[in-house]
Amino acid sequence: MIKAIIFDFDGLILDTETHEYEILCEIFAEHKCELPLSIWGKLIGTKSDFSPFTYLEEQAKKALDHNELSNLQKERFSQRIAQEKARPGVNDYLEAAQTLGLKIGLASSSNYEWVSSHLKRLNLLDRFECIRTSDHVEVVKPDPALYLEAAKCLRVKPEECIAFEDSANGALAAKRAGMKCVTVPNTVTRDLDFCKVDHSLESMANMELKELISFLEKQ
């Protein structure tokens, strides 16, 4: 019996990831270099010491001003993300979950300030009974800690939860936590190498939550 749904944030609720990667690709192209998705994709949904600008220096074979590049990246990102809305079907799923009496949580490898500020802008912050971020655990995805903490906060067992993810690292974390996992990849993550999950959707708008739950419970 499903009692809760737990959402990832970046790339699932708000497609920050496509903008981030496209902006980095633009900056690399301006230096006549490339940032392969095969490298960047491994970092999506987790934390890493990888520095794209150090990698750019290595490709360009010259010293670059990291602060200047970082400021350029942030400026372009802020301009684009301010216009971005929640991905299709997100609002419908949140409303349906409330109607069905399900608990609603969020588990993100980003920090709480980042997640909450964007949720406020989207008028979604109050939808979540529990939010767990990198501020609440020692190790983020693909470690299961975030999902286990979210389930504990919601007072449900992991096997009573559906985790919604867009990234390979996130999906692995959800399955390691013992949850059902449904992936909803975005433009950047759709070609990543995912672990075995319970279902995959191109968009939440393609299948109603009640129908999805019924499908998963019959498996």
mmCIF file of N, CA and C in Angstrom, residues 30-121:
data_model
loop_
_atom_site.group_PDB
_atom_site.id
_atom_site.type_symbol
_atom_site.label_atom_id
_atom_site.label_comp_id
_atom_site.label_asym_id
_atom_site.label_seq_id
_atom_site.Cartn_x
_atom_site.Cartn_y
_atom_site.Cartn_z
ATOM 1 N N GLU A 30 32.525 29.016 -26.289
ATOM 2 C CA GLU A 30 33.148 30.327 -26.446
ATOM 3 C C GLU A 30 34.666 30.241 -26.328
ATOM 4 N N HIS A 31 35.149 29.154 -25.756
ATOM 5 C CA HIS A 31 36.593 28.904 -25.660
ATOM 6 C C HIS A 31 37.013 27.780 -26.616
ATOM 7 N N LYS A 32 36.107 27.489 -27.576
ATOM 8 C CA LYS A 32 36.358 26.454 -28.591
ATOM 9 C C LYS A 32 36.645 25.083 -27.967
ATOM 10 N N CYS A 33 35.876 24.779 -26.901
ATOM 11 C CA CYS A 33 36.005 23.501 -26.204
ATOM 12 C C CYS A 33 34.625 22.881 -26.008
ATOM 13 N N GLU A 34 34.581 21.646 -25.522
ATOM 14 C CA GLU A 34 33.324 20.953 -25.279
ATOM 15 C C GLU A 34 33.302 20.330 -23.887
ATOM 16 N N LEU A 35 32.114 20.270 -23.301
ATOM 17 C CA LEU A 35 31.895 19.560 -22.037
ATOM 18 C C LEU A 35 30.989 18.378 -22.353
ATOM 19 N N PRO A 36 31.551 17.173 -22.528
ATOM 20 C CA PRO A 36 30.734 16.016 -22.904
ATOM 21 C C PRO A 36 29.719 15.648 -21.832
ATOM 22 N N LEU A 37 28.527 15.267 -22.265
ATOM 23 C CA LEU A 37 27.502 14.823 -21.324
ATOM 24 C C LEU A 37 27.947 13.553 -20.601
ATOM 25 N N SER A 38 28.802 12.775 -21.238
ATOM 26 C CA SER A 38 29.310 11.552 -20.618
ATOM 27 C C SER A 38 30.082 11.858 -19.337
ATOM 28 N N ILE A 39 30.650 13.056 -19.259
ATOM 29 C CA ILE A 39 31.363 13.492 -18.044
ATOM 30 C C ILE A 39 30.403 14.205 -17.091
ATOM 31 N N TRP A 40 29.660 15.175 -17.607
ATOM 32 C CA TRP A 40 28.771 15.968 -16.768
ATOM 33 C C TRP A 40 27.627 15.140 -16.190
ATOM 34 N N GLY A 41 27.141 14.180 -16.954
ATOM 35 C CA GLY A 41 26.001 13.373 -16.527
ATOM 36 C C GLY A 41 26.238 12.595 -15.250
ATOM 37 N N LYS A 42 27.489 12.207 -15.012
ATOM 38 C CA LYS A 42 27.821 11.447 -13.801
ATOM 39 C C LYS A 42 27.655 12.290 -12.540
ATOM 40 N N LEU A 43 27.643 13.609 -12.695
ATOM 41 C CA LEU A 43 27.589 14.518 -11.546
ATOM 42 C C LEU A 43 26.172 14.952 -11.206
ATOM 43 N N ILE A 44 25.234 14.686 -12.112
ATOM 44 C CA ILE A 44 23.863 15.155 -11.916
ATOM 45 C C ILE A 44 23.181 14.381 -10.791
ATOM 46 N N GLY A 45 22.601 15.120 -9.853
ATOM 47 C CA GLY A 45 21.871 14.500 -8.755
ATOM 48 C C GLY A 45 22.729 14.151 -7.561
ATOM 49 N N THR A 46 24.003 14.573 -7.570
ATOM 50 C CA THR A 46 24.885 14.268 -6.455
ATOM 51 C C THR A 46 25.817 15.445 -6.206
ATOM 52 N N LYS A 47 26.764 15.293 -5.293
ATOM 53 C CA LYS A 47 27.782 16.302 -5.012
ATOM 54 C C LYS A 47 29.120 15.768 -5.501
ATOM 55 N N SER A 48 29.966 16.667 -5.992
ATOM 56 C CA SER A 48 31.257 16.240 -6.514
ATOM 57 C C SER A 48 32.268 17.372 -6.399
ATOM 58 N N ASP A 49 33.551 17.009 -6.366
ATOM 59 C CA ASP A 49 34.626 18.000 -6.353
ATOM 60 C C ASP A 49 34.994 18.443 -7.766
ATOM 61 N N PHE A 50 34.325 17.880 -8.768
ATOM 62 C CA PHE A 50 34.628 18.221 -10.159
ATOM 63 C C PHE A 50 34.377 19.697 -10.412
ATOM 64 N N SER A 51 35.369 20.370 -11.008
ATOM 65 C CA SER A 51 35.240 21.778 -11.373
ATOM 66 C C SER A 51 35.188 21.903 -12.888
ATOM 67 N N PRO A 52 34.049 22.341 -13.425
ATOM 68 C CA PRO A 52 33.962 22.469 -14.887
ATOM 69 C C PRO A 52 34.980 23.458 -15.447
ATOM 70 N N PHE A 53 35.333 24.453 -14.655
ATOM 71 C CA PHE A 53 36.262 25.461 -15.166
ATOM 72 C C PHE A 53 37.712 24.989 -15.117
ATOM 73 N N THR A 54 38.027 24.112 -14.186
ATOM 74 C CA THR A 54 39.341 23.468 -14.194
ATOM 75 C C THR A 54 39.446 22.550 -15.412
ATOM 76 N N TYR A 55 38.344 21.833 -15.672
ATOM 77 C CA TYR A 55 38.305 20.963 -16.854
ATOM 78 C C TYR A 55 38.430 21.799 -18.131
ATOM 79 N N LEU A 56 37.784 22.967 -18.151
ATOM 80 C CA LEU A 56 37.865 23.867 -19.306
ATOM 81 C C LEU A 56 39.309 24.338 -19.510
ATOM 82 N N GLU A 57 39.977 24.674 -18.423
ATOM 83 C CA GLU A 57 41.387 25.078 -18.509
ATOM 84 C C GLU A 57 42.232 23.979 -19.150
ATOM 85 N N GLU A 58 41.972 22.753 -18.736
ATOM 86 C CA GLU A 58 42.725 21.619 -19.273
ATOM 87 C C GLU A 58 42.475 21.451 -20.763
ATOM 88 N N GLN A 59 41.218 21.666 -21.182
ATOM 89 C CA GLN A 59 40.894 21.528 -22.597
ATOM 90 C C GLN A 59 41.447 22.698 -23.422
ATOM 91 N N ALA A 60 41.359 23.905 -22.856
ATOM 92 C CA ALA A 60 41.816 25.106 -23.576
ATOM 93 C C ALA A 60 43.332 25.273 -23.508
ATOM 94 N N LYS A 61 43.947 24.549 -22.551
ATOM 95 C CA LYS A 61 45.409 24.605 -22.360
ATOM 96 C C LYS A 61 45.890 26.030 -22.077
ATOM 97 N N LYS A 62 45.132 26.713 -21.193
ATOM 98 C CA LYS A 62 45.525 28.050 -20.748
ATOM 99 C C LYS A 62 44.822 28.380 -19.438
ATOM 100 N N ALA A 63 45.397 29.292 -18.675
ATOM 101 C CA ALA A 63 44.819 29.697 -17.398
ATOM 102 C C ALA A 63 43.598 30.580 -17.645
ATOM 103 N N LEU A 64 42.555 30.371 -16.828
ATOM 104 C CA LEU A 64 41.325 31.140 -16.953
ATOM 105 C C LEU A 64 40.921 31.697 -15.590
ATOM 106 N N ASP A 65 40.170 32.788 -15.600
ATOM 107 C CA ASP A 65 39.690 33.411 -14.366
ATOM 108 C C ASP A 65 38.415 32.687 -13.920
ATOM 109 N N HIS A 66 38.538 31.825 -12.894
ATOM 110 C CA HIS A 66 37.403 31.026 -12.442
ATOM 111 C C HIS A 66 36.281 31.904 -11.893
ATOM 112 N N ASN A 67 36.615 32.959 -11.184
ATOM 113 C CA ASN A 67 35.586 33.846 -10.623
ATOM 114 C C ASN A 67 34.784 34.519 -11.731
ATOM 115 N N GLU A 68 35.482 34.946 -12.751
ATOM 116 C CA GLU A 68 34.803 35.601 -13.875
ATOM 117 C C GLU A 68 33.867 34.617 -14.576
ATOM 118 N N LEU A 69 34.338 33.397 -14.790
ATOM 119 C CA LEU A 69 33.509 32.377 -15.438
ATOM 120 C C LEU A 69 32.317 32.001 -14.566
ATOM 121 N N SER A 70 32.549 31.881 -13.269
ATOM 122 C CA SER A 70 31.481 31.533 -12.342
ATOM 123 C C SER A 70 30.408 32.618 -12.306
ATOM 124 N N ASN A 71 30.828 33.865 -12.289
ATOM 125 C CA ASN A 71 29.874 34.982 -12.288
ATOM 126 C C ASN A 71 29.065 35.020 -13.578
ATOM 127 N N LEU A 72 29.732 34.715 -14.690
ATOM 128 C CA LEU A 72 29.055 34.671 -15.979
ATOM 129 C C LEU A 72 28.011 33.558 -15.996
ATOM 130 N N GLN A 73 28.387 32.408 -15.458
ATOM 131 C CA GLN A 73 27.469 31.277 -15.376
ATOM 132 C C GLN A 73 26.255 31.622 -14.519
ATOM 133 N N LYS A 74 26.484 32.208 -13.348
ATOM 134 C CA LYS A 74 25.389 32.555 -12.437
ATOM 135 C C LYS A 74 24.457 33.599 -13.043
ATOM 136 N N GLU A 75 25.027 34.557 -13.746
ATOM 137 C CA GLU A 75 24.215 35.619 -14.349
ATOM 138 C C GLU A 75 23.287 35.038 -15.414
ATOM 139 N N ARG A 76 23.833 34.200 -16.274
ATOM 140 C CA ARG A 76 23.022 33.598 -17.336
ATOM 141 C C ARG A 76 21.971 32.657 -16.751
ATOM 142 N N PHE A 77 22.373 31.922 -15.727
ATOM 143 C CA PHE A 77 21.443 30.979 -15.112
ATOM 144 C C PHE A 77 20.285 31.720 -14.459
ATOM 145 N N SER A 78 20.577 32.764 -13.719
ATOM 146 C CA SER A 78 19.533 33.531 -13.022
ATOM 147 C C SER A 78 18.517 34.102 -13.998
ATOM 148 N N GLN A 79 18.999 34.566 -15.127
ATOM 149 C CA GLN A 79 18.106 35.144 -16.139
ATOM 150 C C GLN A 79 17.150 34.087 -16.686
ATOM 151 N N ARG A 80 17.662 32.906 -16.917
ATOM 152 C CA ARG A 80 16.836 31.864 -17.537
ATOM 153 C C ARG A 80 15.896 31.179 -16.541
ATOM 154 N N ILE A 81 16.413 30.882 -15.358
ATOM 155 C CA ILE A 81 15.615 30.115 -14.408
ATOM 156 C C ILE A 81 14.462 30.947 -13.851
ATOM 157 N N ALA A 82 14.606 32.271 -13.880
ATOM 158 C CA ALA A 82 13.537 33.148 -13.381
ATOM 159 C C ALA A 82 12.270 33.008 -14.216
ATOM 160 N N GLN A 83 12.425 32.554 -15.468
ATOM 161 C CA GLN A 83 11.283 32.386 -16.358
ATOM 162 C C GLN A 83 10.747 30.945 -16.363
ATOM 163 N N GLU A 84 11.465 30.058 -15.699
ATOM 164 C CA GLU A 84 11.121 28.633 -15.747
ATOM 165 C C GLU A 84 9.988 28.298 -14.777
ATOM 166 N N LYS A 85 9.048 27.510 -15.245
ATOM 167 C CA LYS A 85 7.945 27.043 -14.414
ATOM 168 C C LYS A 85 8.169 25.586 -14.031
ATOM 169 N N ALA A 86 7.342 25.070 -13.151
ATOM 170 C CA ALA A 86 7.437 23.656 -12.783
ATOM 171 C C ALA A 86 7.204 22.806 -14.027
ATOM 172 N N ARG A 87 7.838 21.652 -14.061
ATOM 173 C CA ARG A 87 7.685 20.764 -15.210
ATOM 174 C C ARG A 87 6.232 20.284 -15.342
ATOM 175 N N PRO A 88 5.802 19.941 -16.549
ATOM 176 C CA PRO A 88 4.410 19.512 -16.774
ATOM 177 C C PRO A 88 4.003 18.352 -15.868
ATOM 178 N N GLY A 89 2.829 18.472 -15.278
ATOM 179 C CA GLY A 89 2.281 17.413 -14.445
ATOM 180 C C GLY A 89 2.639 17.485 -12.981
ATOM 181 N N VAL A 90 3.629 18.288 -12.627
ATOM 182 C CA VAL A 90 4.066 18.363 -11.222
ATOM 183 C C VAL A 90 2.930 18.851 -10.329
ATOM 184 N N ASN A 91 2.323 19.963 -10.705
ATOM 185 C CA ASN A 91 1.221 20.506 -9.897
ATOM 186 C C ASN A 91 0.054 19.526 -9.806
ATOM 187 N N ASP A 92 -0.236 18.846 -10.914
ATOM 188 C CA ASP A 92 -1.332 17.877 -10.929
ATOM 189 C C ASP A 92 -1.050 16.722 -9.967
ATOM 190 N N TYR A 93 0.194 16.256 -9.941
ATOM 191 C CA TYR A 93 0.550 15.153 -9.049
ATOM 192 C C TYR A 93 0.469 15.569 -7.587
ATOM 193 N N LEU A 94 0.884 16.773 -7.288
ATOM 194 C CA LEU A 94 0.824 17.251 -5.907
ATOM 195 C C LEU A 94 -0.625 17.400 -5.446
ATOM 196 N N GLU A 95 -1.468 17.919 -6.319
ATOM 197 C CA GLU A 95 -2.888 18.061 -5.984
ATOM 198 C C GLU A 95 -3.556 16.694 -5.830
ATOM 199 N N ALA A 96 -3.208 15.775 -6.726
ATOM 200 C CA ALA A 96 -3.783 14.435 -6.671
ATOM 201 C C ALA A 96 -3.356 13.710 -5.398
ATOM 202 N N ALA A 97 -2.109 13.884 -5.006
ATOM 203 C CA ALA A 97 -1.592 13.239 -3.787
ATOM 204 C C ALA A 97 -2.365 13.715 -2.565
ATOM 205 N N GLN A 98 -2.641 15.011 -2.509
ATOM 206 C CA GLN A 98 -3.418 15.545 -1.387
ATOM 207 C C GLN A 98 -4.831 14.987 -1.397
ATOM 208 N N THR A 99 -5.440 14.901 -2.572
ATOM 209 C CA THR A 99 -6.791 14.360 -2.703
ATOM 210 C C THR A 99 -6.844 12.898 -2.263
ATOM 211 N N LEU A 100 -5.780 12.152 -2.577
ATOM 212 C CA LEU A 100 -5.715 10.730 -2.239
ATOM 213 C C LEU A 100 -5.279 10.485 -0.795
ATOM 214 N N GLY A 101 -4.963 11.558 -0.075
ATOM 215 C CA GLY A 101 -4.562 11.428 1.325
ATOM 216 C C GLY A 101 -3.142 10.914 1.512
ATOM 217 N N LEU A 102 -2.301 11.114 0.512
ATOM 218 C CA LEU A 102 -0.909 10.668 0.604
ATOM 219 C C LEU A 102 -0.040 11.722 1.273
ATOM 220 N N LYS A 103 0.972 11.279 1.979
ATOM 221 C CA LYS A 103 1.972 12.188 2.520
ATOM 222 C C LYS A 103 2.903 12.601 1.381
ATOM 223 N N ILE A 104 3.406 13.834 1.455
ATOM 224 C CA ILE A 104 4.236 14.360 0.365
ATOM 225 C C ILE A 104 5.561 14.866 0.923
ATOM 226 N N GLY A 105 6.644 14.318 0.416
ATOM 227 C CA GLY A 105 7.969 14.727 0.859
ATOM 228 C C GLY A 105 8.860 15.090 -0.304
ATOM 229 N N LEU A 106 10.038 15.603 0.038
ATOM 230 C CA LEU A 106 11.026 15.978 -0.972
ATOM 231 C C LEU A 106 12.402 15.601 -0.461
ATOM 232 N N ALA A 107 13.232 15.059 -1.346
ATOM 233 C CA ALA A 107 14.600 14.668 -0.985
ATOM 234 C C ALA A 107 15.546 15.164 -2.067
ATOM 235 N N SER A 108 16.422 16.099 -1.708
ATOM 236 C CA SER A 108 17.297 16.728 -2.694
ATOM 237 C C SER A 108 18.745 16.780 -2.225
ATOM 238 N N SER A 109 19.661 16.555 -3.159
ATOM 239 C CA SER A 109 21.085 16.659 -2.854
ATOM 240 C C SER A 109 21.547 18.107 -2.787
ATOM 241 N N SER A 110 20.687 19.047 -3.184
ATOM 242 C CA SER A 110 21.005 20.470 -3.057
ATOM 243 C C SER A 110 20.753 20.921 -1.617
ATOM 244 N N ASN A 111 21.124 22.164 -1.293
ATOM 245 C CA ASN A 111 20.909 22.647 0.071
ATOM 246 C C ASN A 111 19.502 23.228 0.233
ATOM 247 N N TYR A 112 19.092 23.393 1.477
ATOM 248 C CA TYR A 112 17.714 23.803 1.769
ATOM 249 C C TYR A 112 17.405 25.199 1.233
ATOM 250 N N GLU A 113 18.359 26.115 1.342
ATOM 251 C CA GLU A 113 18.113 27.480 0.869
ATOM 252 C C GLU A 113 17.796 27.496 -0.622
ATOM 253 N N TRP A 114 18.569 26.729 -1.383
ATOM 254 C CA TRP A 114 18.357 26.647 -2.830
ATOM 255 C C TRP A 114 16.971 26.085 -3.142
ATOM 256 N N VAL A 115 16.652 24.950 -2.529
ATOM 257 C CA VAL A 115 15.383 24.273 -2.799
ATOM 258 C C VAL A 115 14.198 25.123 -2.362
ATOM 259 N N SER A 116 14.237 25.624 -1.140
ATOM 260 C CA SER A 116 13.088 26.363 -0.603
ATOM 261 C C SER A 116 12.844 27.676 -1.346
ATOM 262 N N SER A 117 13.903 28.349 -1.768
ATOM 263 C CA SER A 117 13.737 29.632 -2.471
ATOM 264 C C SER A 117 13.016 29.428 -3.805
ATOM 265 N N HIS A 118 13.369 28.360 -4.509
ATOM 266 C CA HIS A 118 12.703 28.091 -5.781
ATOM 267 C C HIS A 118 11.282 27.580 -5.574
ATOM 268 N N LEU A 119 11.070 26.766 -4.537
ATOM 269 C CA LEU A 119 9.714 26.288 -4.248
ATOM 270 C C LEU A 119 8.797 27.454 -3.888
ATOM 271 N N LYS A 120 9.322 28.427 -3.165
ATOM 272 C CA LYS A 120 8.531 29.621 -2.821
ATOM 273 C C LYS A 120 8.132 30.367 -4.097
ATOM 274 N N ARG A 121 9.080 30.536 -4.999
ATOM 275 C CA ARG A 121 8.794 31.248 -6.252
ATOM 276 C C ARG A 121 7.721 30.530 -7.065
#
